[in-house]
mmCIF file of C-alpha atoms in Angstrom:
data_model
loop_
_atom_site.group_PDB
_atom_site.id
_atom_site.type_symbol
_atom_site.label_atom_id
_atom_site.label_comp_id
_atom_site.label_asym_id
_atom_site.label_seq_id
_atom_site.Cartn_x
_atom_site.Cartn_y
_atom_site.Cartn_z
ATOM 1 C CA VAL A 110 89.696 75.474 33.797
ATOM 2 C CA HIS A 111 89.382 74.967 37.446
ATOM 3 C CA CYS A 112 89.881 77.763 40.236
ATOM 4 C CA ALA A 113 89.636 77.253 43.720
ATOM 5 C CA TYR A 114 88.678 80.559 45.780
ATOM 6 C CA THR A 115 91.228 80.118 49.345
ATOM 7 C CA GLY A 116 90.389 83.402 51.090
ATOM 8 C CA GLY A 117 88.119 82.013 53.288
ATOM 9 C CA ARG A 118 91.472 80.008 54.510
ATOM 10 C CA LYS A 119 93.084 82.695 54.597
ATOM 11 C CA THR A 120 90.700 84.926 57.073
ATOM 12 C CA LEU A 121 90.742 81.461 58.727
ATOM 13 C CA LYS A 122 94.497 81.585 60.073
ATOM 14 C CA VAL A 123 95.026 85.421 60.344
ATOM 15 C CA LEU A 124 92.046 84.647 62.755
ATOM 16 C CA LEU A 125 93.568 81.817 64.629
ATOM 17 C CA TYR A 126 97.034 83.735 65.126
ATOM 18 C CA ILE A 127 95.109 86.555 66.590
ATOM 19 C CA ILE A 128 92.817 83.765 68.795
ATOM 20 C CA ILE A 129 96.834 82.814 69.699
ATOM 21 C CA ILE A 130 98.219 85.687 70.858
ATOM 22 C CA LEU A 131 95.130 86.696 72.630
ATOM 23 C CA ILE A 132 95.421 83.272 74.764
ATOM 24 C CA MET A 133 99.525 83.941 75.274
ATOM 25 C CA ALA A 134 98.214 87.444 76.729
ATOM 26 C CA VAL A 135 96.457 86.683 79.043
ATOM 27 C CA LEU A 136 98.570 83.722 79.531
ATOM 28 C CA ILE A 137 101.167 86.256 80.444
ATOM 29 C CA VAL A 138 98.818 88.623 82.365
ATOM 30 C CA VAL A 139 97.469 85.751 84.551
ATOM 31 C CA SER A 140 100.893 83.862 85.759
ATOM 32 C CA GLU A 141 102.313 87.816 86.064
ATOM 33 C CA SER A 142 99.485 88.306 88.590
ATOM 34 C CA ILE A 143 99.928 85.080 90.749
ATOM 35 C CA ARG A 144 103.970 85.726 90.473
ATOM 36 C CA GLU A 145 102.989 89.095 91.259
ATOM 37 C CA HIS A 146 100.765 87.839 94.477
ATOM 38 C CA LYS A 147 103.366 84.860 95.577
ATOM 39 C CA LYS A 148 106.954 87.462 95.496
ATOM 40 C CA PHE A 149 107.779 90.975 97.048
ATOM 41 C CA ASN A 150 110.458 93.014 96.390
ATOM 42 C CA VAL A 151 113.212 94.142 98.482
ATOM 43 C CA LYS A 152 114.883 96.930 97.757
ATOM 44 C CA THR A 153 117.766 98.404 99.996
ATOM 45 C CA TYR A 154 118.501 102.538 99.471
ATOM 46 C CA LYS A 155 121.247 104.012 102.187
ATOM 47 C CA ILE A 156 120.521 107.511 102.373
ATOM 48 C CA THR A 157 123.110 110.043 102.982
ATOM 49 C CA ASN A 158 122.515 113.132 103.662
ATOM 50 C CA ASP A 159 123.735 116.354 105.760
ATOM 51 C CA LYS A 160 120.850 117.610 106.249
ATOM 52 C CA VAL A 161 119.652 114.824 108.224
ATOM 53 C CA PRO A 162 119.696 115.028 112.014
ATOM 54 C CA ASP A 163 121.728 112.611 113.387
ATOM 55 C CA THR A 164 119.271 110.849 115.606
ATOM 56 C CA PHE A 165 118.212 109.362 111.875
ATOM 57 C CA LYS A 166 121.791 108.296 111.186
ATOM 58 C CA ASN A 167 121.437 104.953 111.058
ATOM 59 C CA THR A 168 117.926 104.173 110.920
ATOM 60 C CA ARG A 169 116.614 101.297 109.623
ATOM 61 C CA ILE A 170 112.384 102.181 108.224
ATOM 62 C CA VAL A 171 110.480 99.609 106.533
ATOM 63 C CA MET A 172 108.518 100.301 103.976
ATOM 64 C CA LEU A 173 104.708 99.065 102.848
ATOM 65 C CA SER A 174 102.979 99.686 99.790
ATOM 66 C CA ASP A 175 100.261 99.148 97.908
ATOM 67 C CA LEU A 176 100.381 95.426 98.834
ATOM 68 C CA HIS A 177 95.941 95.555 98.258
ATOM 69 C CA ASN A 178 95.358 92.267 100.517
ATOM 70 C CA ALA A 179 98.672 90.016 99.635
ATOM 71 C CA CYS A 180 99.074 87.305 101.329
ATOM 72 C CA TYR A 181 102.828 85.743 101.325
ATOM 73 C CA GLY A 182 103.239 81.615 102.839
ATOM 74 C CA LYS A 183 100.231 81.114 105.360
ATOM 75 C CA ASP A 184 99.622 84.005 107.423
ATOM 76 C CA ASN A 185 102.057 86.352 105.651
ATOM 77 C CA GLU A 186 104.545 84.445 107.202
ATOM 78 C CA VAL A 187 106.870 84.829 104.735
ATOM 79 C CA LEU A 188 106.637 88.696 104.598
ATOM 80 C CA TYR A 189 106.011 88.979 108.592
ATOM 81 C CA ASN A 190 109.535 87.118 109.210
ATOM 82 C CA ARG A 191 111.196 89.160 106.217
ATOM 83 C CA ILE A 192 110.363 92.376 107.980
ATOM 84 C CA LYS A 193 111.649 91.134 111.079
ATOM 85 C CA GLU A 194 114.708 90.034 110.156
ATOM 86 C CA LEU A 195 115.174 92.832 108.643
ATOM 87 C CA LYS A 196 115.664 94.775 112.110
ATOM 88 C CA PRO A 197 113.572 98.177 111.587
ATOM 89 C CA ASP A 198 113.125 100.885 113.744
ATOM 90 C CA PHE A 199 110.283 101.880 112.626
ATOM 91 C CA ILE A 200 107.286 100.376 109.357
ATOM 92 C CA ILE A 201 106.090 102.974 107.604
ATOM 93 C CA ILE A 202 102.941 101.888 105.449
ATOM 94 C CA ALA A 203 101.965 104.062 102.122
ATOM 95 C CA GLY A 204 98.304 103.066 101.563
ATOM 96 C CA ASP A 205 96.512 100.609 99.413
ATOM 97 C CA MET A 206 96.580 97.549 102.154
ATOM 98 C CA PRO A 207 93.261 96.435 101.707
ATOM 99 C CA VAL A 208 91.054 96.962 98.564
ATOM 100 C CA ALA A 209 88.328 99.111 98.039
ATOM 101 C CA ASN A 210 84.594 96.661 97.677
ATOM 102 C CA SER A 211 82.860 94.557 99.651
ATOM 103 C CA GLU A 212 84.326 90.931 98.517
ATOM 104 C CA ASN A 213 87.266 92.007 99.772
ATOM 105 C CA LYS A 214 86.212 92.381 103.959
ATOM 106 C CA THR A 215 86.837 89.187 104.893
ATOM 107 C CA LEU A 216 90.499 89.637 103.150
ATOM 108 C CA ASN A 217 90.502 93.544 104.110
ATOM 109 C CA PHE A 218 90.207 92.668 108.397
ATOM 110 C CA LYS A 219 93.210 90.312 107.851
ATOM 111 C CA THR A 220 95.146 92.096 106.645
ATOM 112 C CA ALA A 221 94.426 94.725 109.610
ATOM 113 C CA GLU A 222 94.921 91.764 112.059
ATOM 114 C CA PHE A 223 99.070 91.335 109.929
ATOM 115 C CA ILE A 224 99.567 95.276 110.168
ATOM 116 C CA VAL A 225 98.646 94.937 114.136
ATOM 117 C CA LYS A 226 101.181 91.489 113.956
ATOM 118 C CA ILE A 227 103.900 93.402 112.279
ATOM 119 C CA SER A 228 103.390 96.616 114.633
ATOM 120 C CA ASP A 229 105.460 94.177 117.707
ATOM 121 C CA ILE A 230 108.500 94.472 115.497
ATOM 122 C CA ALA A 231 108.065 98.222 115.480
ATOM 123 C CA ASP A 232 106.172 101.759 116.038
ATOM 124 C CA ILE A 233 103.880 101.814 112.403
ATOM 125 C CA TYR A 234 103.098 104.989 110.774
ATOM 126 C CA TYR A 235 100.424 104.620 108.777
ATOM 127 C CA GLY A 236 99.481 106.629 105.447
ATOM 128 C CA VAL A 237 96.550 106.053 104.222
ATOM 129 C CA GLY A 238 95.665 105.694 100.362
ATOM 130 C CA ASN A 239 93.749 106.286 97.563
ATOM 131 C CA HIS A 240 92.015 102.444 98.569
ATOM 132 C CA GLU A 241 91.504 103.222 102.175
ATOM 133 C CA ARG A 242 90.290 107.258 101.078
ATOM 134 C CA ARG A 243 87.317 104.855 99.191
ATOM 135 C CA MET A 244 86.240 103.121 102.399
ATOM 136 C CA LEU A 245 86.498 105.510 104.299
ATOM 137 C CA GLU A 246 84.690 108.233 101.812
ATOM 138 C CA SER A 247 82.183 105.386 100.681
ATOM 139 C CA VAL A 248 78.457 105.111 101.721
ATOM 140 C CA HIS A 249 78.866 101.222 101.188
ATOM 141 C CA LEU A 250 82.428 100.685 102.090
ATOM 142 C CA LYS A 251 81.928 102.669 105.858
ATOM 143 C CA LYS A 252 81.289 99.853 108.396
ATOM 144 C CA ASP A 253 83.809 97.822 106.369
ATOM 145 C CA TRP A 254 86.950 101.130 107.101
ATOM 146 C CA ILE A 255 84.706 101.514 111.001
ATOM 147 C CA LYS A 256 86.028 97.896 111.313
ATOM 148 C CA TYR A 257 88.963 97.720 109.485
ATOM 149 C CA GLN A 258 90.392 100.718 112.204
ATOM 150 C CA SER A 259 88.732 98.937 115.362
ATOM 151 C CA ILE A 260 90.773 96.272 114.654
ATOM 152 C CA LEU A 261 93.643 98.317 114.202
ATOM 153 C CA ASN A 262 92.932 100.621 116.940
ATOM 154 C CA ASN A 263 91.876 97.602 119.330
ATOM 155 C CA ASN A 264 94.528 95.353 118.997
ATOM 156 C CA SER A 265 97.682 97.214 118.666
ATOM 157 C CA LYS A 266 100.021 97.474 121.657
ATOM 158 C CA ASN A 267 100.317 99.968 123.631
ATOM 159 C CA LYS A 268 98.989 102.347 120.538
ATOM 160 C CA LYS A 269 102.413 102.187 117.915
ATOM 161 C CA ILE A 270 99.831 102.495 114.661
ATOM 162 C CA TYR A 271 99.779 106.213 114.418
ATOM 163 C CA TYR A 272 97.551 107.202 111.301
ATOM 164 C CA MET A 273 99.396 110.210 109.034
ATOM 165 C CA ASP A 274 95.946 111.453 106.768
ATOM 166 C CA ASN A 275 97.308 114.969 106.089
ATOM 167 C CA LYS A 276 98.634 115.183 109.768
ATOM 168 C CA ARG A 277 102.651 115.524 111.456
ATOM 169 C CA LEU A 278 103.292 114.286 114.829
#
């Protein structure tokens, strides 16, 4: 009588399937991350409400949010051209344009330069997000925040960038 133990083979097969599934999951996450940083979404909304003052009727607003230093084309030209095509009356930045860590300081400063560049399209109303807040409040990132802000303040033409940090105009 000859008995073969196959329990080890079944365990290896299950382990192999688990490894294949994990590799596929990692590839999906990485490819989605790459896609997200190469393509942006434009959603258009038309808002009608009797409470909106006549001065705001037919106003075009572009809102940017959570770009986290993403760059679309060389020097963000793809995003810049798309914003320009939309012909906004003003631009709202809802925060999280930079990334709050010291490894990203160069990209953060490029993001600030891009914001200055789009200020020639329309006035910008900039609300800080949690990344800007972390830069502002962190002892280690405070110098980066000061430089980020100085790029925005020193280069913006005619003070066209307004900070909306718990303020109203």
